[in-house]
mmCIF file of C-alpha atoms in Angstrom:
data_model
loop_
_atom_site.group_PDB
_atom_site.id
_atom_site.type_symbol
_atom_site.label_atom_id
_atom_site.label_comp_id
_atom_site.label_asym_id
_atom_site.label_seq_id
_atom_site.Cartn_x
_atom_site.Cartn_y
_atom_site.Cartn_z
ATOM 1 C CA MET D 114 5.768 43.288 30.992
ATOM 2 C CA TYR D 115 6.541 39.576 30.964
ATOM 3 C CA GLY D 116 8.665 38.294 33.804
ATOM 4 C CA GLY D 117 10.917 35.276 33.514
ATOM 5 C CA VAL D 118 10.882 35.247 29.683
ATOM 6 C CA GLY D 119 14.083 34.259 27.898
ATOM 7 C CA GLY D 120 17.710 34.710 28.876
ATOM 8 C CA GLY D 121 17.813 31.815 31.326
ATOM 9 C CA PHE D 122 17.706 34.223 34.291
ATOM 10 C CA ASN D 123 15.592 33.205 37.278
ATOM 11 C CA ALA D 124 14.278 36.101 39.344
ATOM 12 C CA PRO D 125 14.868 35.660 43.100
ATOM 13 C CA SER D 126 11.824 34.782 45.158
ATOM 14 C CA THR D 127 10.458 37.368 47.568
ATOM 15 C CA THR D 128 8.486 34.850 49.601
ATOM 16 C CA SER D 129 10.103 34.031 52.911
ATOM 17 C CA GLY D 130 11.155 30.465 53.442
ATOM 18 C CA ARG D 131 11.353 29.558 49.714
ATOM 19 C CA ARG D 132 14.723 28.240 48.585
ATOM 20 C CA LYS D 133 15.865 26.942 45.229
ATOM 21 C CA ASN D 134 17.463 23.522 45.378
ATOM 22 C CA PRO D 135 20.721 23.853 43.410
ATOM 23 C CA GLU D 136 20.756 20.113 42.719
ATOM 24 C CA ASP D 137 17.339 20.163 41.054
ATOM 25 C CA ASP D 138 17.769 19.529 37.327
ATOM 26 C CA GLU D 139 14.331 20.824 36.370
ATOM 27 C CA ASP D 140 14.303 24.615 36.314
ATOM 28 C CA GLU D 141 10.886 25.960 37.230
ATOM 29 C CA GLU D 142 9.755 28.976 35.247
ATOM 30 C CA GLU D 143 8.599 31.791 37.509
ATOM 31 C CA GLU D 144 6.245 34.548 36.458
ATOM 32 C CA GLU D 145 5.903 37.960 38.015
ATOM 33 C CA THR D 146 2.937 40.249 38.361
ATOM 34 C CA GLY D 147 2.986 43.909 37.413
ATOM 35 C CA ASP D 148 4.384 44.895 40.835
ATOM 36 C CA GLY D 149 7.298 42.441 40.572
ATOM 37 C CA ARG D 150 5.838 39.796 42.927
ATOM 38 C CA VAL D 151 6.636 36.213 41.913
ATOM 39 C CA LEU D 152 3.530 34.124 41.246
ATOM 40 C CA GLU D 153 3.044 31.032 43.347
ATOM 41 C CA ALA D 154 2.510 27.661 41.666
ATOM 42 C CA TRP D 155 -1.233 27.635 42.373
ATOM 43 C CA GLU D 156 -1.524 31.181 41.009
ATOM 44 C CA ARG D 157 0.259 30.242 37.784
ATOM 45 C CA ALA D 158 -2.147 27.315 37.300
ATOM 46 C CA TYR D 159 -5.156 29.619 37.475
ATOM 47 C CA ALA D 160 -3.430 32.215 35.272
ATOM 48 C CA ASP D 161 -2.794 29.609 32.580
ATOM 49 C CA ASP D 162 -6.336 28.223 32.685
ATOM 50 C CA ARG D 163 -7.984 31.679 32.776
ATOM 51 C CA SER D 164 -10.875 30.172 34.696
ATOM 52 C CA TRP D 165 -12.421 33.596 35.278
ATOM 53 C CA GLU D 166 -13.258 33.809 31.580
ATOM 54 C CA ALA D 167 -15.759 30.945 32.025
ATOM 55 C CA LEU D 168 -17.966 33.104 34.281
ATOM 56 C CA GLN D 169 -20.618 35.648 33.425
ATOM 57 C CA GLU D 170 -22.852 37.938 35.464
ATOM 58 C CA ASP D 171 -26.568 37.173 35.452
ATOM 59 C CA GLU D 172 -29.488 39.585 35.852
ATOM 60 C CA SER D 173 -29.285 39.495 39.655
ATOM 61 C CA GLY D 174 -25.577 40.318 39.713
ATOM 62 C CA LEU D 175 -24.396 36.809 40.601
ATOM 63 C CA LEU D 176 -21.590 35.013 38.786
ATOM 64 C CA ARG D 177 -22.722 31.974 36.819
ATOM 65 C CA PRO D 178 -20.736 29.574 34.600
ATOM 66 C CA ILE D 179 -21.154 30.291 30.904
ATOM 67 C CA ASP D 180 -23.438 27.879 29.060
ATOM 68 C CA THR D 181 -20.851 26.740 26.542
ATOM 69 C CA LYS D 182 -23.326 24.546 24.652
ATOM 70 C CA ASN D 183 -25.625 27.462 23.841
ATOM 71 C CA LEU D 184 -22.627 29.687 23.134
ATOM 72 C CA VAL D 185 -21.196 27.240 20.594
ATOM 73 C CA HIS D 186 -24.605 26.837 18.981
ATOM 74 C CA SER D 187 -25.128 30.598 18.712
ATOM 75 C CA GLN D 188 -21.747 30.987 16.994
ATOM 76 C CA TYR D 189 -22.612 28.109 14.652
ATOM 77 C CA ARG D 190 -26.022 29.632 13.854
ATOM 78 C CA ARG D 191 -24.366 32.921 12.934
ATOM 79 C CA ARG D 192 -22.024 31.185 10.473
ATOM 80 C CA LEU D 193 -24.882 29.088 9.089
ATOM 81 C CA LEU D 194 -27.113 32.093 8.397
ATOM 82 C CA LEU D 195 -24.268 33.863 6.594
ATOM 83 C CA ARG D 196 -23.668 30.831 4.376
ATOM 84 C CA SER D 197 -27.375 30.313 3.708
ATOM 85 C CA ALA D 198 -27.766 33.945 2.638
ATOM 86 C CA ALA D 199 -25.040 33.438 0.030
ATOM 87 C CA ALA D 200 -26.627 30.165 -1.124
ATOM 88 C CA ALA D 201 -30.057 31.783 -1.470
ATOM 89 C CA ALA D 202 -28.582 34.361 -3.816
ATOM 90 C CA ARG D 203 -27.149 31.548 -6.007
ATOM 91 C CA ILE D 204 -23.634 32.924 -5.801
ATOM 92 C CA GLN D 205 -21.101 30.912 -7.766
ATOM 93 C CA LYS D 206 -18.463 29.262 -5.593
ATOM 94 C CA GLY D 207 -15.057 27.862 -6.360
ATOM 95 C CA LEU D 208 -15.084 24.173 -5.448
ATOM 96 C CA ILE D 209 -11.571 23.423 -6.748
ATOM 97 C CA ARG D 210 -9.372 25.646 -4.603
ATOM 98 C CA TYR D 211 -5.592 25.995 -4.516
ATOM 99 C CA LEU D 212 -4.746 27.572 -1.161
ATOM 100 C CA TYR D 213 -1.378 28.571 0.268
ATOM 101 C CA ILE D 214 -1.313 29.154 4.037
ATOM 102 C CA VAL D 215 1.404 31.697 4.890
ATOM 103 C CA ILE D 216 2.470 31.533 8.554
ATOM 104 C CA ASP D 217 4.477 34.360 10.093
ATOM 105 C CA LEU D 218 7.301 32.845 12.184
ATOM 106 C CA SER D 219 9.215 36.058 12.807
ATOM 107 C CA ARG D 220 10.237 37.082 16.306
ATOM 108 C CA ALA D 221 6.782 38.594 16.793
ATOM 109 C CA ALA D 222 5.330 35.056 16.807
ATOM 110 C CA SER D 223 7.160 34.337 20.085
ATOM 111 C CA GLU D 224 5.115 36.941 21.990
ATOM 112 C CA MET D 225 3.186 35.471 24.914
ATOM 113 C CA ASP D 226 -0.029 37.491 24.764
ATOM 114 C CA TYR D 227 -1.525 34.221 23.472
ATOM 115 C CA ARG D 228 -0.866 31.252 25.759
ATOM 116 C CA PRO D 229 1.708 29.763 25.623
ATOM 117 C CA SER D 230 2.793 31.835 22.580
ATOM 118 C CA ARG D 231 1.428 33.112 19.303
ATOM 119 C CA MET D 232 3.383 30.475 17.416
ATOM 120 C CA ALA D 233 1.928 27.588 19.443
ATOM 121 C CA VAL D 234 -1.643 28.895 19.091
ATOM 122 C CA VAL D 235 -1.246 29.416 15.335
ATOM 123 C CA ALA D 236 0.159 25.891 14.889
ATOM 124 C CA LYS D 237 -2.659 24.281 16.879
ATOM 125 C CA CYS D 238 -5.403 26.213 15.089
ATOM 126 C CA ALA D 239 -3.758 25.681 11.696
ATOM 127 C CA GLU D 240 -3.860 21.922 12.256
ATOM 128 C CA ALA D 241 -7.599 22.066 12.981
ATOM 129 C CA PHE D 242 -8.143 24.323 9.970
ATOM 130 C CA ILE D 243 -6.290 22.012 7.556
ATOM 131 C CA ARG D 244 -8.413 19.035 8.607
ATOM 132 C CA GLU D 245 -11.633 21.053 8.358
ATOM 133 C CA PHE D 246 -10.569 22.491 4.998
ATOM 134 C CA PHE D 247 -10.079 19.073 3.400
ATOM 135 C CA ASP D 248 -13.297 17.806 4.958
ATOM 136 C CA GLN D 249 -15.298 20.614 3.325
ATOM 137 C CA ASN D 250 -13.194 20.886 0.143
ATOM 138 C CA PRO D 251 -12.217 17.341 -0.900
ATOM 139 C CA LEU D 252 -11.272 18.473 -4.422
ATOM 140 C CA SER D 253 -8.955 21.253 -3.231
ATOM 141 C CA HIS D 254 -5.235 21.497 -2.465
ATOM 142 C CA VAL D 255 -3.190 23.201 0.269
ATOM 143 C CA GLY D 256 0.437 24.275 0.564
ATOM 144 C CA LEU D 257 2.397 25.841 3.449
ATOM 145 C CA VAL D 258 4.760 28.827 3.383
ATOM 146 C CA THR D 259 6.600 30.303 6.380
ATOM 147 C CA ILE D 260 8.168 33.742 6.887
ATOM 148 C CA LYS D 261 11.195 34.338 9.122
ATOM 149 C CA ASP D 262 14.494 36.213 8.943
ATOM 150 C CA GLY D 263 12.952 38.383 6.219
ATOM 151 C CA ILE D 264 12.765 35.380 3.848
ATOM 152 C CA SER D 265 9.820 33.195 2.827
ATOM 153 C CA HIS D 266 10.230 29.431 2.611
ATOM 154 C CA ARG D 267 7.912 26.951 0.928
ATOM 155 C CA LEU D 268 7.399 24.336 3.608
ATOM 156 C CA THR D 269 5.351 21.899 1.493
ATOM 157 C CA ASP D 270 4.272 21.509 -2.111
ATOM 158 C CA ILE D 271 0.618 22.132 -2.776
ATOM 159 C CA GLY D 272 -1.220 18.829 -2.368
ATOM 160 C CA GLY D 273 -4.316 17.010 -1.155
ATOM 161 C CA SER D 274 -3.009 15.178 1.925
ATOM 162 C CA PRO D 275 -3.736 16.816 5.306
ATOM 163 C CA GLU D 276 -1.399 14.529 7.259
ATOM 164 C CA SER D 277 1.687 15.429 5.210
ATOM 165 C CA GLN D 278 0.951 19.151 5.611
ATOM 166 C CA ILE D 279 0.470 18.908 9.387
ATOM 167 C CA THR D 280 3.591 16.781 9.877
ATOM 168 C CA ALA D 281 5.727 19.272 7.951
ATOM 169 C CA LEU D 282 4.309 22.221 9.916
ATOM 170 C CA MET D 283 4.909 20.722 13.360
ATOM 171 C CA GLY D 284 8.524 19.974 12.519
ATOM 172 C CA LYS D 285 9.457 23.568 11.593
ATOM 173 C CA LEU D 286 8.198 25.683 14.502
ATOM 174 C CA GLU D 287 11.028 28.154 15.113
ATOM 175 C CA CYS D 288 10.785 31.949 15.391
ATOM 176 C CA SER D 289 13.491 34.395 14.354
ATOM 177 C CA GLY D 290 14.129 37.658 12.496
ATOM 178 C CA ASP D 291 11.733 40.008 10.762
ATOM 179 C CA SER D 292 8.691 39.392 8.595
ATOM 180 C CA SER D 293 8.515 40.199 4.869
ATOM 181 C CA LEU D 294 5.059 40.320 3.329
ATOM 182 C CA GLN D 295 6.399 41.067 -0.153
ATOM 183 C CA ASN D 296 8.708 38.030 -0.272
ATOM 184 C CA ALA D 297 5.840 35.752 0.746
ATOM 185 C CA LEU D 298 3.513 37.181 -1.904
ATOM 186 C CA GLU D 299 6.165 36.909 -4.615
ATOM 187 C CA LEU D 300 6.784 33.262 -3.719
ATOM 188 C CA VAL D 301 3.148 32.094 -3.623
ATOM 189 C CA CYS D 302 2.167 34.165 -6.656
ATOM 190 C CA GLY D 303 4.859 32.431 -8.704
ATOM 191 C CA TYR D 304 3.601 28.969 -7.698
ATOM 192 C CA LEU D 305 -0.106 29.799 -8.122
ATOM 193 C CA ASN D 306 0.475 31.048 -11.669
ATOM 194 C CA GLN D 307 1.242 27.445 -12.632
ATOM 195 C CA ILE D 308 -2.113 25.941 -11.605
ATOM 196 C CA PRO D 309 -4.881 25.183 -14.167
ATOM 197 C CA SER D 310 -7.270 27.929 -15.224
ATOM 198 C CA TYR D 311 -10.278 26.289 -13.576
ATOM 199 C CA GLY D 312 -8.644 26.414 -10.114
ATOM 200 C CA HIS D 313 -9.373 29.248 -7.698
ATOM 201 C CA LYS D 314 -6.128 30.744 -6.387
ATOM 202 C CA GLU D 315 -6.134 31.811 -2.733
ATOM 203 C CA VAL D 316 -3.636 32.912 -0.084
ATOM 204 C CA LEU D 317 -4.382 32.952 3.661
ATOM 205 C CA ILE D 318 -1.818 34.840 5.740
ATOM 206 C CA LEU D 319 -1.600 34.361 9.528
ATOM 207 C CA TYR D 320 0.315 37.507 10.444
ATOM 208 C CA SER D 321 1.846 38.201 13.865
ATOM 209 C CA ALA D 322 4.126 41.170 13.149
ATOM 210 C CA LEU D 323 3.221 44.864 13.168
ATOM 211 C CA ASN D 324 5.448 45.726 10.214
ATOM 212 C CA THR D 325 6.984 44.252 7.084
ATOM 213 C CA CYS D 326 10.611 44.442 5.971
ATOM 214 C CA ASP D 327 10.502 44.300 2.154
ATOM 215 C CA PRO D 328 13.313 44.511 -0.429
ATOM 216 C CA SER D 329 11.345 46.770 -2.846
ATOM 217 C CA ASP D 330 7.936 48.334 -3.461
ATOM 218 C CA VAL D 331 5.276 46.010 -2.014
ATOM 219 C CA MET D 332 2.541 47.896 -3.907
ATOM 220 C CA GLU D 333 3.863 46.493 -7.183
ATOM 221 C CA THR D 334 3.649 42.983 -5.768
ATOM 222 C CA ILE D 335 0.058 43.576 -4.665
ATOM 223 C CA ALA D 336 -0.791 44.768 -8.192
ATOM 224 C CA LYS D 337 0.823 41.613 -9.569
ATOM 225 C CA CYS D 338 -1.335 39.437 -7.277
ATOM 226 C CA LYS D 339 -4.445 41.279 -8.426
ATOM 227 C CA LYS D 340 -3.495 40.801 -12.069
ATOM 228 C CA SER D 341 -2.881 37.080 -11.454
ATOM 229 C CA LYS D 342 -6.379 36.757 -9.883
ATOM 230 C CA VAL D 343 -5.029 35.629 -6.506
ATOM 231 C CA ARG D 344 -7.414 36.236 -3.605
ATOM 232 C CA CYS D 345 -5.419 37.219 -0.500
ATOM 233 C CA SER D 346 -6.882 37.153 3.019
ATOM 234 C CA VAL D 347 -5.118 38.067 6.269
ATOM 235 C CA ILE D 348 -5.822 37.234 9.918
ATOM 236 C CA GLY D 349 -3.789 39.440 12.237
ATOM 237 C CA LEU D 350 -2.804 38.485 15.765
ATOM 238 C CA ALA D 351 -1.648 41.915 16.949
ATOM 239 C CA ALA D 352 -3.381 44.973 15.468
ATOM 240 C CA GLU D 353 -4.742 46.284 12.191
ATOM 241 C CA ILE D 354 -2.064 47.205 9.621
ATOM 242 C CA PHE D 355 -2.705 49.394 6.593
ATOM 243 C CA ILE D 356 -0.695 47.333 4.106
ATOM 244 C CA CYS D 357 -2.595 44.130 5.015
ATOM 245 C CA LYS D 358 -5.945 45.890 4.703
ATOM 246 C CA HIS D 359 -4.935 47.350 1.336
ATOM 247 C CA LEU D 360 -3.818 43.914 0.115
ATOM 248 C CA CYS D 361 -7.176 42.332 0.976
ATOM 249 C CA GLU D 362 -9.195 45.171 -0.537
ATOM 250 C CA GLU D 363 -7.278 45.029 -3.818
ATOM 251 C CA THR D 364 -7.449 41.252 -4.244
ATOM 252 C CA GLY D 365 -11.005 40.664 -2.973
ATOM 253 C CA GLY D 366 -10.033 38.918 0.262
ATOM 254 C CA SER D 367 -10.964 39.586 3.878
ATOM 255 C CA TYR D 368 -8.915 41.151 6.678
ATOM 256 C CA THR D 369 -9.692 40.433 10.321
ATOM 257 C CA VAL D 370 -7.837 40.793 13.627
ATOM 258 C CA ALA D 371 -8.209 38.194 16.376
ATOM 259 C CA LEU D 372 -8.976 39.223 19.959
ATOM 260 C CA ASP D 373 -8.007 35.958 21.652
ATOM 261 C CA GLU D 374 -7.449 32.275 20.868
ATOM 262 C CA PRO D 375 -11.148 31.239 20.512
ATOM 263 C CA HIS D 376 -11.786 34.269 18.300
ATOM 264 C CA PHE D 377 -8.727 33.460 16.182
ATOM 265 C CA LYS D 378 -9.898 29.869 15.664
ATOM 266 C CA GLU D 379 -13.377 31.091 14.733
ATOM 267 C CA LEU D 380 -11.963 33.554 12.188
ATOM 268 C CA LEU D 381 -9.709 30.860 10.751
ATOM 269 C CA LEU D 382 -12.476 28.289 10.321
ATOM 270 C CA GLU D 383 -14.575 30.841 8.429
ATOM 271 C CA HIS D 384 -12.138 30.359 5.532
ATOM 272 C CA ALA D 385 -12.843 26.596 5.306
ATOM 273 C CA PRO D 386 -16.067 26.797 3.225
ATOM 274 C CA PRO D 387 -15.503 27.903 -0.385
ATOM 275 C CA PRO D 388 -15.938 31.676 -0.733
ATOM 276 C CA PRO D 389 -18.071 33.297 -3.440
ATOM 277 C CA ALA D 390 -16.201 33.492 -6.727
ATOM 278 C CA ILE D 391 -15.284 36.972 -7.940
ATOM 279 C CA ALA D 392 -17.439 37.791 -10.981
ATOM 280 C CA GLU D 393 -14.580 38.666 -13.330
ATOM 281 C CA TYR D 394 -12.660 35.517 -12.304
ATOM 282 C CA ALA D 395 -15.582 33.064 -12.403
ATOM 283 C CA ALA D 396 -15.203 31.699 -15.923
ATOM 284 C CA ALA D 397 -17.308 28.576 -16.340
ATOM 285 C CA ASN D 398 -15.547 25.736 -18.131
ATOM 286 C CA LEU D 399 -15.626 21.956 -18.182
ATOM 287 C CA VAL D 400 -12.950 20.015 -16.342
ATOM 288 C CA LYS D 401 -11.852 16.601 -17.592
ATOM 289 C CA MET D 402 -11.389 14.192 -14.672
ATOM 290 C CA GLY D 403 -10.381 10.576 -14.243
ATOM 291 C CA PHE D 404 -11.580 8.083 -11.641
ATOM 292 C CA PRO D 405 -8.653 5.773 -10.845
ATOM 293 C CA GLN D 406 -8.988 2.370 -9.173
ATOM 294 C CA ARG D 407 -6.801 0.456 -6.784
ATOM 295 C CA GLY D 408 -4.181 -1.658 -8.480
ATOM 296 C CA ALA D 409 -3.754 -5.390 -8.078
ATOM 297 C CA GLU D 410 -1.815 -6.536 -5.019
ATOM 298 C CA ASP D 411 0.785 -8.404 -7.101
ATOM 299 C CA LEU D 412 1.424 -5.346 -9.303
ATOM 300 C CA ILE D 413 4.731 -3.600 -8.546
ATOM 301 C CA SER D 414 5.278 -0.090 -9.894
ATOM 302 C CA ILE D 415 6.995 3.213 -9.136
ATOM 303 C CA CYS D 416 4.687 5.973 -7.894
ATOM 304 C CA SER D 417 4.908 9.214 -9.839
ATOM 305 C CA CYS D 418 4.664 11.290 -6.625
ATOM 306 C CA HIS D 419 7.676 10.128 -4.577
ATOM 307 C CA LYS D 420 9.531 7.949 -7.119
ATOM 308 C CA LYS D 421 9.343 4.956 -4.772
ATOM 309 C CA VAL D 422 8.589 1.320 -5.538
ATOM 310 C CA LYS D 423 5.112 0.380 -4.272
ATOM 311 C CA SER D 424 2.597 -2.355 -4.799
ATOM 312 C CA GLY D 425 -0.625 -1.681 -6.664
ATOM 313 C CA ALA D 426 -2.702 -1.958 -3.473
ATOM 314 C CA GLU D 427 -0.813 1.027 -1.972
ATOM 315 C CA GLY D 428 -1.896 3.492 -4.636
ATOM 316 C CA TYR D 429 -4.225 4.265 -7.517
ATOM 317 C CA ILE D 430 -3.781 3.610 -11.238
ATOM 318 C CA CYS D 431 -4.371 6.512 -13.629
ATOM 319 C CA PRO D 432 -7.036 5.421 -16.161
ATOM 320 C CA ARG D 433 -5.255 7.243 -19.009
ATOM 321 C CA CYS D 434 -1.527 6.556 -18.693
ATOM 322 C CA LYS D 435 -1.628 3.691 -16.131
ATOM 323 C CA VAL D 436 0.937 5.212 -13.731
ATOM 324 C CA ASN D 437 0.714 4.793 -9.951
ATOM 325 C CA VAL D 438 -0.273 7.745 -7.706
ATOM 326 C CA CYS D 439 -0.317 7.647 -3.907
ATOM 327 C CA GLU D 440 -3.296 9.817 -2.966
ATOM 328 C CA LEU D 441 -6.444 11.473 -4.261
ATOM 329 C CA PRO D 442 -7.302 14.079 -5.367
ATOM 330 C CA THR D 443 -4.225 14.922 -7.399
ATOM 331 C CA GLU D 444 -3.075 15.733 -10.888
ATOM 332 C CA CYS D 445 -1.277 13.010 -12.809
ATOM 333 C CA ARG D 446 2.311 14.135 -13.333
ATOM 334 C CA THR D 447 2.600 12.096 -16.523
ATOM 335 C CA CYS D 448 -0.514 12.998 -18.524
ATOM 336 C CA GLY D 449 -1.891 15.950 -16.512
ATOM 337 C CA LEU D 450 -5.326 14.378 -15.907
ATOM 338 C CA THR D 451 -7.143 15.466 -12.723
ATOM 339 C CA LEU D 452 -7.691 12.338 -10.626
ATOM 340 C CA VAL D 453 -10.545 12.209 -8.091
ATOM 341 C CA SER D 454 -12.913 9.686 -6.554
ATOM 342 C CA SER D 455 -16.700 9.735 -6.719
ATOM 343 C CA PRO D 456 -17.102 10.426 -2.955
ATOM 344 C CA HIS D 457 -15.057 13.605 -3.440
ATOM 345 C CA LEU D 458 -17.566 14.909 -5.958
ATOM 346 C CA ALA D 459 -20.497 13.906 -3.750
ATOM 347 C CA ARG D 460 -19.056 15.699 -0.720
ATOM 348 C CA SER D 461 -18.527 18.874 -2.755
ATOM 349 C CA TYR D 462 -22.139 18.853 -3.924
ATOM 350 C CA HIS D 463 -23.602 20.144 -0.637
ATOM 351 C CA HIS D 464 -21.958 23.568 -1.079
ATOM 352 C CA LEU D 465 -24.184 24.160 -4.109
ATOM 353 C CA PHE D 466 -27.431 22.977 -2.478
ATOM 354 C CA PRO D 467 -27.051 23.251 1.315
ATOM 355 C CA VAL D 468 -29.643 22.152 3.859
ATOM 356 C CA THR D 469 -32.090 24.945 4.716
ATOM 357 C CA PRO D 470 -31.341 26.468 8.156
ATOM 358 C CA PHE D 471 -33.696 25.208 10.844
ATOM 359 C CA ASP D 472 -35.931 27.586 12.811
ATOM 360 C CA GLU D 473 -35.426 28.020 16.558
ATOM 361 C CA VAL D 474 -38.600 27.073 18.435
ATOM 362 C CA THR D 475 -39.685 26.509 22.039
ATOM 363 C CA PHE D 476 -41.878 23.594 23.036
ATOM 364 C CA LYS D 477 -45.045 24.708 24.840
ATOM 365 C CA MET D 478 -46.455 22.682 27.702
ATOM 366 C CA GLY D 479 -49.399 20.576 26.569
ATOM 367 C CA GLN D 480 -48.310 20.633 22.947
ATOM 368 C CA LYS D 481 -48.542 17.286 21.198
ATOM 369 C CA GLY D 482 -45.610 16.003 19.192
ATOM 370 C CA GLY D 483 -42.045 17.287 19.016
ATOM 371 C CA GLN D 484 -41.116 16.231 22.566
ATOM 372 C CA ASN D 485 -38.229 14.076 21.353
ATOM 373 C CA CYS D 486 -35.462 14.887 18.913
ATOM 374 C CA TYR D 487 -36.180 13.240 15.546
ATOM 375 C CA GLY D 488 -32.476 12.501 15.089
ATOM 376 C CA CYS D 489 -31.206 11.054 18.393
ATOM 377 C CA GLN D 490 -34.630 10.468 20.057
ATOM 378 C CA GLN D 491 -33.553 12.262 23.235
ATOM 379 C CA SER D 492 -36.159 14.252 25.133
ATOM 380 C CA LEU D 493 -36.339 17.976 24.430
ATOM 381 C CA ILE D 494 -37.935 18.619 27.853
ATOM 382 C CA ASN D 495 -35.854 19.371 30.944
ATOM 383 C CA SER D 496 -36.264 17.297 34.087
ATOM 384 C CA ASP D 497 -37.829 20.308 35.843
ATOM 385 C CA SER D 498 -40.677 20.317 33.255
ATOM 386 C CA GLN D 499 -39.210 23.381 31.567
ATOM 387 C CA SER D 500 -38.816 23.468 27.816
ATOM 388 C CA ASN D 501 -35.522 23.418 25.990
ATOM 389 C CA LEU D 502 -34.945 25.754 23.091
ATOM 390 C CA HIS D 503 -34.481 23.581 19.996
ATOM 391 C CA VAL D 504 -34.866 23.770 16.225
ATOM 392 C CA CYS D 505 -37.461 22.679 13.688
ATOM 393 C CA CYS D 506 -37.040 21.929 9.981
ATOM 394 C CA PRO D 507 -39.218 24.381 8.006
ATOM 395 C CA LYS D 508 -39.991 21.717 5.363
ATOM 396 C CA CYS D 509 -40.764 18.484 7.212
ATOM 397 C CA LYS D 510 -41.637 20.165 10.568
ATOM 398 C CA GLN D 511 -39.541 17.669 12.530
ATOM 399 C CA HIS D 512 -37.867 18.826 15.763
ATOM 400 C CA PHE D 513 -34.132 18.426 16.464
ATOM 401 C CA CYS D 514 -31.797 19.193 19.355
ATOM 402 C CA PHE D 515 -28.820 21.515 19.000
ATOM 403 C CA ASP D 516 -26.298 18.683 18.626
ATOM 404 C CA CYS D 517 -28.244 17.101 15.778
ATOM 405 C CA ASP D 518 -28.722 20.516 14.189
ATOM 406 C CA ILE D 519 -24.953 21.017 14.004
ATOM 407 C CA TYR D 520 -24.366 17.430 12.826
ATOM 408 C CA ILE D 521 -26.960 17.701 10.033
ATOM 409 C CA HIS D 522 -25.627 20.994 8.641
ATOM 410 C CA GLU D 523 -21.911 20.410 9.189
ATOM 411 C CA SER D 524 -21.456 16.684 8.464
ATOM 412 C CA LEU D 525 -24.571 14.895 7.177
ATOM 413 C CA HIS D 526 -25.800 17.636 4.775
ATOM 414 C CA ASN D 527 -29.240 15.987 4.542
ATOM 415 C CA CYS D 528 -32.312 16.389 6.753
ATOM 416 C CA PRO D 529 -33.393 12.943 8.076
ATOM 417 C CA GLY D 530 -37.018 14.080 8.245
ATOM 418 C CA CYS D 531 -37.094 15.252 4.635
ATOM 419 C CA GLU D 532 -35.246 12.178 3.390
ATOM 420 C CA SER D 533 -37.675 9.825 5.184
ATOM 421 C CA GLN D 534 -40.614 11.452 3.385
ATOM 422 C CA ARG D 535 -39.184 10.959 -0.088
ATOM 423 C CA ARG D 536 -41.081 8.468 -2.187
ATOM 424 C CA LEU D 537 -39.122 5.857 -4.067
ATOM 425 C CA PRO D 538 -39.819 5.783 -7.839
#
């Protein structure tokens, strides 16, 4: 199926006049088509870019480039409407999440149905997901676990720093052996049982294999996860598997299978916003938190995280026990106090009271007002006097372009039109 993969063997060229220079140090990888013909260099470039996927057929049967701007906005609108429906129902959400990302690095991750491989696509999308996760969940924590050779390894401790997680992931990208779903669940379940009761325990598995090689009965491990109130979700890269579907159904998670790289990234980013809390797990309780401040520059202390000597300006001082910590949010390892900053709480607030979704409207010729975007002041009318589809806030009736619509709901979390109409006390 895949020519020129592995083994170091170069298939001979069938094109007349082509010769391999034996003194050339750089070995060119050659790909073959289904009939055994070696692809030329220009053919490989088009095959890698998949430029034909950027075309669509219009009503007259002609090929037109896909309007990526409208496509991205339609996908965003679909996610926004799903989130707004949950917010309208006043569903309780877990804002303090403890998430372990389990990445399958078995030999199945080296398959090349995703370009350049499943492993490379998973690593790239996981990096984007980790950054988006911490942007939307500033009070939450993430840890990484990998599966290969039938064994699960904890790549990083659960923590609140995206850079440390991404650096550790990019340095351990190697595929080998079989995958073991049970070993991964046993490992993360043991670590998640140690977190505080107010934290929401979650596992997100990025699974490439079509089977699992387990040392004992995996059903008992799934029952243990359910008893420990661990929500398990799986995104498959190959095909639907019964054991993964059963795991998600038992623990209240979601199971999806990606069709291609853009679909996989879309499915992955759907796990960034906090999910609705399961009714039997959603016990309301107060959480005692501390707001540490930067230490003095001339203060020398040992940080409780890495046991290294640092100045006070390089960390934060716990208000209870006065020890130095490197990053926020975290839990003080000396007194156990949850340490956060006030911006973290403010950024988590928008999940409880999100901005109302804007209505899609079309500007009619001759209509007064609404010709310019209220946010960026750009014209909403095309140069050919045709109207652009745009959005309108249902409360303040101000008009916005698609870019401002996404920025308001994804980053700003406040409508500029509504905020400008507020009266100061």
